[in-house]
GROMACS .gro file of C-alpha atoms in nm:
model
  453
    1MET     CA    1  -0.033  -0.007   0.006
    2GLY     CA    2   0.137   0.348  -0.102
    3MET     CA    3   0.020   0.501   0.225
    4GLU     CA    4   0.225   0.253   0.446
    5CYS     CA    5   0.535   0.320   0.209
    6VAL     CA    6   0.518   0.693   0.224
    7LEU     CA    7   0.458   0.732   0.610
    8ASN     CA    8   0.750   0.485   0.671
    9ALA     CA    9   0.997   0.627   0.424
   10ALA     CA   10   1.271   0.836   0.592
   11GLU     CA   11   1.279   1.035   0.288
   12CYS     CA   12   0.901   1.162   0.358
   13LEU     CA   13   0.964   1.267   0.704
   14ASP     CA   14   0.934   1.625   0.669
   15LYS     CA   15   0.618   1.852   0.645
   16THR     CA   16   0.613   2.070   0.335
   17PHE     CA   17   0.669   2.415   0.242
   18MET     CA   18   0.283   2.480   0.209
   19GLN     CA   19   0.260   2.425   0.590
   20GLU     CA   20   0.498   2.712   0.677
   21GLY     CA   21   0.199   2.927   0.742
   22PHE     CA   22   0.091   2.750   0.993
   23PHE     CA   23   0.020   2.896   1.347
   24ALA     CA   24   0.287   2.749   1.618
   25ARG     CA   25   0.510   2.596   1.345
   26ARG     CA   26   0.819   2.622   1.550
   27GLY     CA   27   0.737   2.307   1.772
   28LEU     CA   28   0.762   1.946   1.716
   29LEU     CA   29   0.450   1.944   1.480
   30HIS     CA   30   0.624   2.122   1.216
   31ALA     CA   31   0.999   2.025   1.293
   32ARG     CA   32   1.219   1.874   1.025
   33GLY     CA   33   1.496   1.605   1.010
   34ARG     CA   34   1.753   1.585   1.281
   35LYS     CA   35   1.566   1.841   1.484
   36TRP     CA   36   1.236   1.652   1.459
   37LYS     CA   37   1.416   1.318   1.585
   38LEU     CA   38   1.605   1.491   1.854
   39ARG     CA   39   1.287   1.692   2.017
   40ARG     CA   40   1.045   1.390   1.958
   41LYS     CA   41   1.312   1.196   2.174
   42GLN     CA   42   1.296   1.473   2.418
   43LEU     CA   43   0.919   1.490   2.463
   44ASN     CA   44   0.844   1.104   2.416
   45PRO     CA   45   0.880   1.051   2.805
   46ALA     CA   46   0.599   1.322   2.864
   47PHE     CA   47   0.339   1.105   2.713
   48ASN     CA   48   0.455   0.768   2.857
   49HIS     CA   49   0.175   0.519   2.992
   50ASN     CA   50   0.221   0.624   3.336
   51ILE     CA   51   0.206   0.953   3.312
   52VAL     CA   52  -0.093   0.967   3.063
   53ILE     CA   53  -0.286   0.728   3.328
   54SER     CA   54  -0.230   0.979   3.603
   55PHE     CA   55  -0.437   1.242   3.394
   56PHE     CA   56  -0.755   1.042   3.466
   57ASP     CA   57  -0.856   1.236   3.763
   58VAL     CA   58  -0.837   1.586   3.528
   59PHE     CA   59  -1.008   1.401   3.247
   60ASN     CA   60  -1.301   1.300   3.517
   61ASP     CA   61  -1.309   1.640   3.681
   62VAL     CA   62  -1.342   1.845   3.377
   63GLY     CA   63  -1.583   1.623   3.213
   64ASN     CA   64  -1.809   1.610   3.514
   65GLN     CA   65  -1.777   2.011   3.479
   66LEU     CA   66  -1.886   1.937   3.105
   67ILE     CA   67  -2.191   1.756   3.200
   68ALA     CA   68  -2.285   1.993   3.456
   69GLN     CA   69  -2.284   2.270   3.175
   70PHE     CA   70  -2.495   2.079   2.932
   71ALA     CA   71  -2.766   2.010   3.197
   72ALA     CA   72  -2.742   2.374   3.336
   73LEU     CA   73  -2.733   2.590   3.012
   74PRO     CA   74  -3.037   2.616   2.797
   75GLN     CA   75  -2.866   2.645   2.485
   76LEU     CA   76  -2.686   2.315   2.547
   77HIS     CA   77  -3.024   2.093   2.592
   78GLY     CA   78  -3.344   2.091   2.444
   79ALA     CA   79  -3.495   2.045   2.095
   80ALA     CA   80  -3.266   2.306   1.921
   81VAL     CA   81  -2.895   2.291   2.022
   82LYS     CA   82  -2.686   2.452   1.775
   83PHE     CA   83  -2.380   2.245   1.654
   84LYS     CA   84  -2.168   2.558   1.696
   85ASP     CA   85  -2.281   2.608   2.058
   86ALA     CA   86  -2.194   2.231   2.131
   87GLU     CA   87  -1.868   2.258   1.968
   88ASP     CA   88  -1.786   2.567   2.142
   89MET     CA   89  -1.874   2.399   2.494
   90LEU     CA   90  -1.654   2.089   2.422
   91SER     CA   91  -1.359   2.289   2.290
   92ARG     CA   92  -1.365   2.492   2.603
   93ALA     CA   93  -1.350   2.189   2.810
   94VAL     CA   94  -1.086   1.997   2.612
   95LEU     CA   95  -0.887   2.321   2.610
   96GLU     CA   96  -0.900   2.302   3.000
   97VAL     CA   97  -0.790   1.974   3.002
   98SER     CA   98  -0.488   2.053   2.777
   99CYS     CA   99  -0.382   2.340   2.991
  100LEU     CA  100  -0.406   2.114   3.307
  101THR     CA  101  -0.219   1.805   3.165
  102ILE     CA  102   0.036   1.994   2.942
  103MET     CA  103   0.108   2.324   3.149
  104GLY     CA  104  -0.019   2.197   3.481
  105THR     CA  105  -0.237   2.528   3.474
  106PRO     CA  106  -0.601   2.554   3.571
  107THR     CA  107  -0.791   2.798   3.353
  108ASN     CA  108  -1.157   2.730   3.429
  109PHE     CA  109  -1.241   2.746   3.052
  110THR     CA  110  -1.516   2.499   3.088
  111GLU     CA  111  -1.724   2.744   3.292
  112ALA     CA  112  -1.621   3.059   3.106
  113ASP     CA  113  -1.354   3.188   2.835
  114ASP     CA  114  -1.392   3.556   2.856
  115ALA     CA  115  -1.075   3.616   2.679
  116HIS     CA  116  -1.198   3.389   2.373
  117ILE     CA  117  -0.886   3.198   2.395
  118ALA     CA  118  -1.050   2.870   2.261
  119THR     CA  119  -1.228   3.058   1.971
  120THR     CA  120  -0.899   3.243   1.871
  121TYR     CA  121  -0.717   2.899   1.859
  122LYS     CA  122  -0.994   2.789   1.614
  123ARG     CA  123  -0.967   3.100   1.405
  124LEU     CA  124  -0.604   3.060   1.383
  125LEU     CA  125  -0.635   2.723   1.254
  126GLU     CA  126  -0.875   2.831   0.995
  127ILE     CA  127  -0.636   3.138   0.887
  128SER     CA  128  -0.345   2.876   0.869
  129ALA     CA  129  -0.565   2.655   0.636
  130ILE     CA  130  -0.604   2.955   0.403
  131LYS     CA  131  -0.232   3.017   0.407
  132THR     CA  132  -0.169   2.665   0.331
  133VAL     CA  133  -0.361   2.666   0.020
  134LYS     CA  134  -0.255   3.008  -0.052
  135PRO     CA  135   0.118   2.992   0.016
  136TRP     CA  136   0.217   3.326  -0.115
  137LEU     CA  137   0.021   3.453   0.187
  138GLN     CA  138   0.304   3.333   0.407
  139LEU     CA  139   0.520   3.621   0.309
  140ASP     CA  140   0.411   3.910   0.538
  141LEU     CA  141   0.449   4.161   0.251
  142LEU     CA  142   0.227   3.994   0.019
  143HIS     CA  143  -0.031   3.897   0.310
  144LYS     CA  144  -0.032   4.284   0.405
  145LEU     CA  145  -0.095   4.391   0.039
  146LEU     CA  146  -0.338   4.103  -0.073
  147ALA     CA  147  -0.540   4.062   0.231
  148PRO     CA  148  -0.460   4.335   0.477
  149GLN     CA  149  -0.770   4.262   0.715
  150LEU     CA  150  -0.689   3.909   0.735
  151TYR     CA  151  -0.338   3.995   0.807
  152GLU     CA  152  -0.421   4.230   1.079
  153GLU     CA  153  -0.668   3.961   1.239
  154ALA     CA  154  -0.405   3.701   1.223
  155GLU     CA  155  -0.153   3.948   1.403
  156ARG     CA  156  -0.412   4.021   1.680
  157CYS     CA  157  -0.493   3.645   1.735
  158ASN     CA  158  -0.129   3.534   1.730
  159GLN     CA  159  -0.043   3.789   1.981
  160LEU     CA  160  -0.323   3.698   2.224
  161LEU     CA  161  -0.212   3.345   2.237
  162VAL     CA  162   0.174   3.393   2.241
  163GLU     CA  163   0.102   3.622   2.562
  164PHE     CA  164  -0.136   3.364   2.682
  165VAL     CA  165   0.111   3.069   2.677
  166ALA     CA  166   0.447   3.293   2.735
  167GLU     CA  167   0.280   3.412   3.067
  168ILE     CA  168   0.204   3.068   3.184
  169VAL     CA  169   0.553   2.932   3.098
  170ALA     CA  170   0.721   3.229   3.292
  171ARG     CA  171   0.511   3.174   3.597
  172LYS     CA  172   0.538   2.792   3.617
  173HIS     CA  173   0.924   2.835   3.529
  174ARG     CA  174   0.968   3.081   3.850
  175ASN     CA  175   0.768   2.817   4.062
  176TRP     CA  176   0.987   2.519   3.923
  177LEU     CA  177   1.295   2.721   4.023
  178LEU     CA  178   1.181   2.799   4.361
  179ARG     CA  179   1.078   2.446   4.429
  180HIS     CA  180   1.401   2.267   4.331
  181ALA     CA  181   1.591   2.541   4.515
  182ILE     CA  182   1.399   2.430   4.828
  183ASP     CA  183   1.448   2.051   4.731
  184ASN     CA  184   1.824   2.141   4.701
  185GLU     CA  185   1.837   2.280   5.037
  186SER     CA  186   1.650   2.019   5.223
  187GLY     CA  187   1.806   1.747   5.034
  188GLN     CA  188   1.475   1.597   4.865
  189ALA     CA  189   1.544   1.391   4.557
  190GLU     CA  190   1.457   1.535   4.237
  191ASP     CA  191   1.246   1.260   4.117
  192SER     CA  192   1.044   1.253   4.439
  193PRO     CA  193   0.689   1.066   4.403
  194TRP     CA  194   0.480   1.382   4.477
  195GLN     CA  195   0.619   1.548   4.163
  196ARG     CA  196   0.444   1.451   3.846
  197ARG     CA  197   0.690   1.468   3.568
  198ILE     CA  198   0.427   1.637   3.302
  199PHE     CA  199   0.523   1.807   2.990
  200ILE     CA  200   0.619   2.131   3.113
  201GLU     CA  201   0.817   2.014   3.411
  202GLN     CA  202   1.022   1.792   3.147
  203MET     CA  203   1.097   2.075   2.958
  204PHE     CA  204   1.206   2.279   3.237
  205GLN     CA  205   1.432   2.009   3.335
  206LEU     CA  206   1.578   1.996   2.984
  207ALA     CA  207   1.597   2.358   2.992
  208ALA     CA  208   1.810   2.328   3.313
  209ASN     CA  209   2.043   2.092   3.141
  210ASN     CA  210   2.087   2.341   2.874
  211GLU     CA  211   1.923   2.117   2.605
  212LEU     CA  212   1.631   2.372   2.550
  213THR     CA  213   1.567   2.763   2.558
  214LEU     CA  214   1.265   2.917   2.743
  215GLN     CA  215   1.145   3.029   2.383
  216ASP     CA  216   1.178   2.656   2.271
  217ILE     CA  217   0.959   2.572   2.562
  218GLU     CA  218   0.706   2.838   2.480
  219ASP     CA  219   0.689   2.702   2.118
  220GLU     CA  220   0.660   2.325   2.214
  221ALA     CA  221   0.387   2.420   2.476
  222GLN     CA  222   0.181   2.642   2.216
  223SER     CA  223   0.210   2.360   1.957
  224MET     CA  224   0.102   2.075   2.209
  225VAL     CA  225  -0.193   2.267   2.364
  226LEU     CA  226  -0.324   2.372   2.001
  227VAL     CA  227  -0.300   2.033   1.856
  228SER     CA  228  -0.429   1.834   2.123
  229PHE     CA  229  -0.718   2.058   2.195
  230GLU     CA  230  -0.825   2.096   1.844
  231THR     CA  231  -0.790   1.740   1.730
  232VAL     CA  232  -0.978   1.594   2.055
  233SER     CA  233  -1.265   1.855   2.058
  234ASN     CA  234  -1.316   1.782   1.684
  235SER     CA  235  -1.308   1.411   1.723
  236ILE     CA  236  -1.581   1.404   2.005
  237MET     CA  237  -1.806   1.632   1.791
  238ILE     CA  238  -1.789   1.400   1.495
  239ALA     CA  239  -1.859   1.128   1.724
  240LEU     CA  240  -2.161   1.286   1.870
  241LEU     CA  241  -2.275   1.400   1.509
  242CYS     CA  242  -2.258   1.033   1.394
  243LEU     CA  243  -2.428   0.923   1.729
  244ALA     CA  244  -2.731   1.174   1.681
  245THR     CA  245  -2.778   1.112   1.303
  246HIS     CA  246  -2.771   0.723   1.314
  247GLN     CA  247  -3.128   0.569   1.291
  248GLY     CA  248  -3.015   0.227   1.423
  249ASP     CA  249  -2.959   0.106   1.778
  250CYS     CA  250  -2.607   0.227   1.838
  251GLN     CA  251  -2.695   0.462   2.115
  252GLU     CA  252  -2.888   0.209   2.296
  253ARG     CA  253  -2.625  -0.015   2.254
  254LEU     CA  254  -2.360   0.208   2.391
  255ARG     CA  255  -2.573   0.306   2.674
  256ALA     CA  256  -2.646  -0.056   2.744
  257GLU     CA  257  -2.258  -0.145   2.723
  258ILE     CA  258  -2.175   0.150   2.978
  259ALA     CA  259  -2.429   0.048   3.214
  260THR     CA  260  -2.304  -0.284   3.257
  261ILE     CA  261  -1.918  -0.159   3.306
  262LEU     CA  262  -2.012   0.169   3.516
  263PRO     CA  263  -2.087   0.107   3.893
  264HIS     CA  264  -2.432   0.162   3.982
  265GLY     CA  265  -2.517   0.120   3.634
  266ASN     CA  266  -2.527   0.500   3.487
  267ASP     CA  267  -2.280   0.637   3.742
  268ALA     CA  268  -2.032   0.802   3.526
  269SER     CA  269  -1.877   1.057   3.768
  270TYR     CA  270  -1.548   0.854   3.736
  271VAL     CA  271  -1.453   0.658   3.432
  272GLY     CA  272  -1.114   0.467   3.480
  273VAL     CA  273  -0.878   0.306   3.220
  274GLU     CA  274  -0.982  -0.043   3.343
  275GLN     CA  275  -1.349   0.039   3.246
  276LEU     CA  276  -1.249   0.164   2.922
  277GLN     CA  277  -1.070  -0.123   2.812
  278GLN     CA  278  -1.388  -0.347   2.876
  279LEU     CA  279  -1.583  -0.108   2.655
  280GLN     CA  280  -1.558  -0.275   2.329
  281TYR     CA  281  -1.857  -0.146   2.145
  282LEU     CA  282  -1.730   0.207   2.236
  283ASP     CA  283  -1.425   0.142   2.073
  284ALA     CA  284  -1.581   0.026   1.781
  285PHE     CA  285  -1.805   0.331   1.754
  286VAL     CA  286  -1.503   0.568   1.798
  287HIS     CA  287  -1.322   0.410   1.534
  288GLU     CA  288  -1.605   0.406   1.283
  289ALA     CA  289  -1.676   0.771   1.347
  290LEU     CA  290  -1.303   0.870   1.291
  291ARG     CA  291  -1.288   0.661   0.984
  292LEU     CA  292  -1.601   0.812   0.814
  293LEU     CA  293  -1.521   1.128   0.924
  294ALA     CA  294  -1.156   1.172   0.916
  295THR     CA  295  -1.049   1.437   1.174
  296VAL     CA  296  -0.723   1.530   0.961
  297PRO     CA  297  -0.869   1.452   0.610
  298MET     CA  298  -0.514   1.502   0.446
  299ASN     CA  299  -0.150   1.484   0.540
  300LEU     CA  300   0.128   1.667   0.308
  301ARG     CA  301   0.473   1.521   0.284
  302HIS     CA  302   0.797   1.672   0.140
  303VAL     CA  303   1.034   1.442  -0.047
  304SER     CA  304   1.395   1.502   0.089
  305ARG     CA  305   1.559   1.276  -0.180
  306ASP     CA  306   1.480   1.037  -0.440
  307PHE     CA  307   1.294   0.733  -0.314
  308GLN     CA  308   1.143   0.401  -0.458
  309LEU     CA  309   0.766   0.305  -0.367
  310SER     CA  310   0.798  -0.040  -0.256
  311ALA     CA  311   0.499  -0.181  -0.423
  312HIS     CA  312   0.609  -0.045  -0.765
  313ALA     CA  313   0.932  -0.142  -0.893
  314HIS     CA  314   0.959   0.132  -1.155
  315ALA     CA  315   0.796   0.404  -0.947
  316ILE     CA  316   1.062   0.666  -0.846
  317VAL     CA  317   0.938   0.967  -0.650
  318PRO     CA  318   1.182   1.258  -0.695
  319GLN     CA  319   1.345   1.475  -0.441
  320ASN     CA  320   1.131   1.782  -0.359
  321THR     CA  321   0.800   1.629  -0.454
  322ILE     CA  322   0.524   1.723  -0.249
  323ILE     CA  323   0.305   1.421  -0.175
  324VAL     CA  324  -0.069   1.440  -0.057
  325LEU     CA  325  -0.192   1.160   0.161
  326ASP     CA  326  -0.568   1.156   0.105
  327THR     CA  327  -0.673   1.008   0.432
  328PHE     CA  328  -1.056   1.125   0.392
  329ASN     CA  329  -1.105   0.918   0.095
  330MET     CA  330  -0.885   0.624   0.155
  331GLN     CA  331  -1.077   0.547   0.469
  332ARG     CA  332  -1.404   0.558   0.248
  333ASP     CA  333  -1.237   0.350  -0.038
  334PRO     CA  334  -1.462   0.036  -0.123
  335ARG     CA  335  -1.170  -0.167  -0.176
  336TRP     CA  336  -1.082  -0.161   0.197
  337TRP     CA  337  -1.425  -0.104   0.341
  338GLY     CA  338  -1.657  -0.264   0.125
  339THR     CA  339  -1.970  -0.154  -0.085
  340HIS     CA  340  -2.091   0.010   0.225
  341ALA     CA  341  -1.811   0.210   0.264
  342THR     CA  342  -1.986   0.544   0.302
  343GLU     CA  343  -2.227   0.399   0.567
  344PHE     CA  344  -2.172   0.441   0.950
  345GLU     CA  345  -2.153   0.068   1.069
  346PRO     CA  346  -1.949   0.026   1.404
  347GLN     CA  347  -2.018  -0.357   1.387
  348ARG     CA  348  -1.731  -0.351   1.097
  349PHE     CA  349  -1.471  -0.291   1.370
  350MET     CA  350  -1.630  -0.552   1.612
  351GLN     CA  351  -1.591  -0.794   1.323
  352GLN     CA  352  -1.246  -0.721   1.252
  353GLN     CA  353  -1.144  -0.761   1.617
  354GLN     CA  354  -1.326  -1.094   1.616
  355LEU     CA  355  -1.111  -1.181   1.311
  356GLN     CA  356  -0.775  -1.075   1.495
  357ASP     CA  357  -0.879  -1.258   1.811
  358GLU     CA  358  -0.939  -1.576   1.597
  359GLU     CA  359  -0.597  -1.551   1.393
  360GLU     CA  360  -0.399  -1.501   1.712
  361ALA     CA  361  -0.544  -1.758   1.921
  362PRO     CA  362  -0.403  -2.129   1.850
  363PRO     CA  363  -0.636  -2.341   1.633
  364PRO     CA  364  -0.803  -2.642   1.832
  365PRO     CA  365  -0.670  -2.967   1.737
  366HIS     CA  366  -0.806  -3.142   1.414
  367SER     CA  367  -1.016  -2.827   1.334
  368VAL     CA  368  -1.029  -2.646   1.028
  369GLN     CA  369  -0.987  -2.295   1.017
  370SER     CA  370  -1.233  -2.067   0.802
  371LYS     CA  371  -1.323  -1.721   0.782
  372PRO     CA  372  -1.665  -1.594   0.737
  373GLN     CA  373  -1.756  -1.525   0.370
  374GLY     CA  374  -1.640  -1.185   0.248
  375GLU     CA  375  -1.438  -1.086   0.561
  376ALA     CA  376  -1.072  -1.052   0.565
  377ARG     CA  377  -0.826  -0.860   0.768
  378ARG     CA  378  -0.789  -0.505   0.632
  379HIS     CA  379  -0.467  -0.360   0.559
  380SER     CA  380  -0.303  -0.180   0.892
  381TYR     CA  381  -0.281   0.158   0.704
  382SER     CA  382  -0.650   0.150   0.577
  383PHE     CA  383  -0.729   0.342   0.893
  384LEU     CA  384  -0.527   0.629   1.018
  385PRO     CA  385  -0.718   0.833   1.278
  386PHE     CA  386  -0.381   0.981   1.418
  387SER     CA  387  -0.148   0.866   1.140
  388LYS     CA  388   0.104   0.602   1.163
  389GLY     CA  389   0.464   0.514   1.065
  390LEU     CA  390   0.770   0.720   1.164
  391ARG     CA  391   0.605   1.044   1.250
  392THR     CA  392   0.290   0.884   1.417
  393CYS     CA  393   0.100   1.129   1.676
  394ILE     CA  394   0.291   1.152   2.013
  395GLY     CA  395  -0.022   1.197   2.184
  396ARG     CA  396  -0.227   0.911   2.026
  397ARG     CA  397  -0.322   0.731   2.354
  398TYR     CA  398  -0.373   1.072   2.543
  399SER     CA  399  -0.610   1.185   2.283
  400PHE     CA  400  -0.807   0.862   2.273
  401PHE     CA  401  -0.848   0.847   2.656
  402ILE     CA  402  -0.995   1.204   2.663
  403MET     CA  403  -1.236   1.145   2.415
  404LYS     CA  404  -1.368   0.832   2.547
  405VAL     CA  405  -1.400   0.948   2.896
  406PHE     CA  406  -1.593   1.250   2.766
  407LEU     CA  407  -1.803   1.030   2.543
  408VAL     CA  408  -1.911   0.779   2.822
  409LYS     CA  409  -2.001   1.070   3.019
  410LEU     CA  410  -2.209   1.221   2.768
  411ILE     CA  411  -2.380   0.908   2.635
  412ALA     CA  412  -2.460   0.790   2.992
  413ASN     CA  413  -2.635   1.122   3.087
  414PHE     CA  414  -2.789   1.258   2.755
  415GLU     CA  415  -2.956   1.134   2.440
  416PHE     CA  416  -2.869   1.290   2.145
  417HIS     CA  417  -3.056   1.320   1.804
  418SER     CA  418  -3.042   1.530   1.494
  419ALA     CA  419  -3.257   1.554   1.165
  420MET     CA  420  -2.933   1.607   0.977
  421GLN     CA  421  -2.803   1.317   0.763
  422LEU     CA  422  -2.433   1.236   0.736
  423GLU     CA  423  -2.478   1.233   0.365
  424GLN     CA  424  -2.589   1.586   0.364
  425LEU     CA  425  -2.294   1.729   0.534
  426GLN     CA  426  -2.075   1.972   0.341
  427PHE     CA  427  -1.711   1.932   0.382
  428VAL     CA  428  -1.452   2.240   0.414
  429GLU     CA  429  -1.114   2.124   0.339
  430GLY     CA  430  -0.883   2.247   0.625
  431ILE     CA  431  -0.628   2.129   0.849
  432SER     CA  432  -0.904   1.962   1.043
  433LEU     CA  433  -1.243   1.837   0.916
  434LYS     CA  434  -1.500   2.131   0.917
  435PHE     CA  435  -1.878   2.122   0.767
  436ARG     CA  436  -1.963   2.443   0.550
  437ASN     CA  437  -2.335   2.388   0.656
  438ALA     CA  438  -2.254   2.370   1.007
  439ASP     CA  439  -2.506   2.643   1.084
  440ASP     CA  440  -2.797   2.396   0.973
  441ILE     CA  441  -2.676   2.142   1.201
  442SER     CA  442  -2.882   2.104   1.521
  443PHE     CA  443  -2.920   1.864   1.789
  444THR     CA  444  -3.182   1.761   2.025
  445ILE     CA  445  -3.034   1.667   2.339
  446GLN     CA  446  -3.210   1.531   2.656
  447GLN     CA  447  -3.099   1.408   2.981
  448THR     CA  448  -3.156   1.024   3.029
  449LYS     CA  449  -3.377   0.887   3.305
  450PRO     CA  450  -3.186   0.765   3.588
  451THR     CA  451  -3.120   0.400   3.607
  452LYS     CA  452  -3.259   0.204   3.896
  453CYS     CA  453  -2.983   0.013   4.104
   0.00000   0.00000   0.00000
């Protein structure tokens, strides 16, 4: 498969010049070559399994605040909830999680965002998308001449977010230096168990070792907050849209599965990693939503030197080629997903898991192995929710955990319906998937009746 070859080719590790206009481009997200490899190695420990698991208290606390907001605010429940109102609420909640887990800073965005930080991040991503398809706007002179109003808006938005992150980093760094000075005087070990080595703390340690500057830390924090909050909030909205528009029993099956796993049936006040691991239909539902409506619809790669596509003996991709990986249409391709590739069917992932389990299990003696007719293991690169290969997403597990915790809480507490049909959606090509007719999408959101214990 060409997608697998490109994503695993060292010659295709770098992003393209078309993404130079991307906001927060100086961090890991757009680093190239050796710089990317070094920075990825430096940042990997901040997203190891134990640290991500330690965030579950944060995921649940903010998730409970989110449920309270949906229940309390009149624009977030009832028969005419606007897509953009729900999206705004989810964006603020996920941004709150990002600031807590990446920078260790509470912001209370779930309750209020008076400075419009969340909407500013989203607007800068929209402007970044414009500058990607119109790369001449990446030159400040041309941007000022050809789109002066857009340029001024971008500068205002950029300044607001740079100051937002810089203030947090400076304050946290002062506290970090003070804490370490106290530790050194008292003889307390640096790796004391009370000190959780979250992202920003690990960055400060690298700065203390002269491996990073404070500007590097600001750049990385800005990049991580932006990507984590935008990708996760967009993925949750996509899942809710699929849930609300589906006419089958998906919602009932999810709620029933959740009720069998959670204590006291519908008590979703705390959702742990052990419970998430038991929610197999939730996994299938999330995967199918991200397959049908790919959060990041395409990926661009720059070819640093000539390389050969492994599946095609005579296909040489020349140096400086820009490769566009069309994830959106690949995940709807009938060759991989069958004749109903454009339909929402979570069961397809349940069947794939069953096939995988059967293949991994040792066959019983004297048995004849056979697969269900028409079923076969799909190519591992036919589904790329957070990319794969050499440059796979560093926060993949982190993102899935936030998404699933929030979805369990939302599904356990509310019913979601919409008159919109998935085939009526009009897509806007951008950095992340957006809908041109978002103003026409509305939900009916009603609280579920409490389940008797």
